[in-house]
Amino acid sequence: AGFIKSPLSQKKLTQDSVELYCEAIGNPIPEIQWWFEGNDPNETNAQLWDGARQDRVKINATYNLHSTSTISISNLTADDSGMYECRASNDPDRNHLSKSPKVKWIRSQANVFVIERPEITTQVTESSGKLILSCNMSAPHPSITGHKWIHKEKVVEQDENVGAFTSYTIEGKREEHSGVYECVYEANPQIRGQVNISVPPQVTAYKKSEHGNEGDTGVLTCKNPSFPAVTTWSWSKSGHGLLENASGRYIIKSTGNKTELRILKLDIEQDTGDYFCNGTNSYGTGDATVNLRVRSRLAALWPFLGIVAEVLVLVTIIFIYEKRRKPDEVPDDDDGGSAPLKSNATNHKDKNVRQRNAN
């Protein structure tokens, strides 16, 4: 057996997680095991199993064309520091209790250093229409090379300062910029702090006015784009009070930042009106209004029927006009002109004949 990829040594902070990867090749396909030796001189090598250390250790292995194995440890503590060893062997007697294998286990080692996480003090202050976010590390880290501020997985500001204090300024009101912001200290390992801008729910309606046909299902939606998420959603109707799923006609589905009200078999008289969605979190409440209009099933036919009526009226007017219009008078030259011309031609002919006879 031989290693294609070996695990790499890493530095981590307490409460972080670490992942080590190992890949081996051989014929037959070798088995991979993970072993650990702590920093305590009296501690001996011990094999690691999936689910060890109160289920903080997870081991995934695949044996296809070659062997691959990944060990991950979550919520690291100082006791997780030490040497991790990836062992591979394809000897048939590798796990025999009394026989020693002919081919020894080959080994690849990596050290994991777990460093105590420094305390980071965070603060949000408001001044002259600005929000100032700040992070201050309790004990300066010797390897800081800069800072980053991250919001929604995007870097919004960065510098190359080496101090334990860093700040980020936002133009605008708290309600417009709520969310989770991270201050990142560029070091080895990387150190992160979290600054939260928290506000009451800023509830908005997906559409302020909704339309539905009688007998269909109406859908009204509200959302909360602010932080933190809504913990409790409720719906009510003007003149009706609180709406609940138990009523049979109303179905309410809610998640952290979205709620949806479905109204079954819409009724023009009963369901038309204003609906109110209300969201509550630990900082307060917020609401929005949605107006629902219910149309008759025949409402869609009215435009078509109107066009048909206009066409019928137009055709009727044209028909009546054609019936009442007087026939065109025949011009004088059309009928009477041909006879005189014929008569004149005859007369001239007769005259010419008489003249020739006279000569």
mmCIF file with all atom_site columns, C-alpha atoms in Angstrom, residues 210-219 266-268 272 292-297 299:
data_model
loop_
_atom_site.group_PDB
_atom_site.id
_atom_site.type_symbol
_atom_site.label_atom_id
_atom_site.label_alt_id
_atom_site.label_comp_id
_atom_site.label_asym_id
_atom_site.label_entity_id
_atom_site.label_seq_id
_atom_site.pdbx_PDB_ins_code
_atom_site.Cartn_x
_atom_site.Cartn_y
_atom_site.Cartn_z
_atom_site.occupancy
_atom_site.B_iso_or_equiv
_atom_site.pdbx_formal_charge
_atom_site.auth_seq_id
_atom_site.auth_comp_id
_atom_site.auth_asym_id
_atom_site.auth_atom_id
_atom_site.pdbx_PDB_model_num
ATOM 1  C CA . GLU A 1 210 ? -54.461 40.392 -4.359  1.00 0.00 ? 210 GLU A CA 1
ATOM 2  C CA . HIS A 1 211 ? -57.243 39.173 -6.689  1.00 0.00 ? 211 HIS A CA 1
ATOM 3  C CA . GLY A 1 212 ? -59.017 35.836 -6.725  1.00 0.00 ? 212 GLY A CA 1
ATOM 4  C CA . ASN A 1 213 ? -61.947 34.219 -8.497  1.00 0.00 ? 213 ASN A CA 1
ATOM 5  C CA . GLU A 1 214 ? -64.965 32.987 -6.621  1.00 0.00 ? 214 GLU A CA 1
ATOM 6  C CA . GLY A 1 215 ? -64.579 29.325 -5.669  1.00 0.00 ? 215 GLY A CA 1
ATOM 7  C CA . ASP A 1 216 ? -60.802 29.302 -6.133  1.00 0.00 ? 216 ASP A CA 1
ATOM 8  C CA . THR A 1 217 ? -58.093 29.340 -3.442  1.00 0.00 ? 217 THR A CA 1
ATOM 9  C CA . GLY A 1 218 ? -56.717 32.741 -2.443  1.00 0.00 ? 218 GLY A CA 1
ATOM 10 C CA . VAL A 1 219 ? -53.069 33.076 -1.380  1.00 0.00 ? 219 VAL A CA 1
ATOM 11 C CA . LEU A 1 266 ? -63.311 32.104 -2.020  1.00 0.00 ? 266 LEU A CA 1
ATOM 12 C CA . ASP A 1 267 ? -66.644 33.820 -1.413  1.00 0.00 ? 267 ASP A CA 1
ATOM 13 C CA . ILE A 1 268 ? -67.366 37.331 -2.738  1.00 0.00 ? 268 ILE A CA 1
ATOM 14 C CA . THR A 1 272 ? -63.398 40.390 0.277   1.00 0.00 ? 272 THR A CA 1
ATOM 15 C CA . LEU A 1 292 ? -58.169 40.872 -1.197  1.00 0.00 ? 292 LEU A CA 1
ATOM 16 C CA . ARG A 1 293 ? -60.695 41.308 -4.001  1.00 0.00 ? 293 ARG A CA 1
ATOM 17 C CA . VAL A 1 294 ? -62.875 38.377 -5.016  1.00 0.00 ? 294 VAL A CA 1
ATOM 18 C CA . ARG A 1 295 ? -64.322 38.386 -8.534  1.00 0.00 ? 295 ARG A CA 1
ATOM 19 C CA . SER A 1 296 ? -67.273 36.463 -9.934  1.00 0.00 ? 296 SER A CA 1
ATOM 20 C CA . ARG A 1 297 ? -66.420 33.530 -12.182 1.00 0.00 ? 297 ARG A CA 1
ATOM 21 C CA . ALA A 1 299 ? -66.054 38.428 -14.556 1.00 0.00 ? 299 ALA A CA 1
#
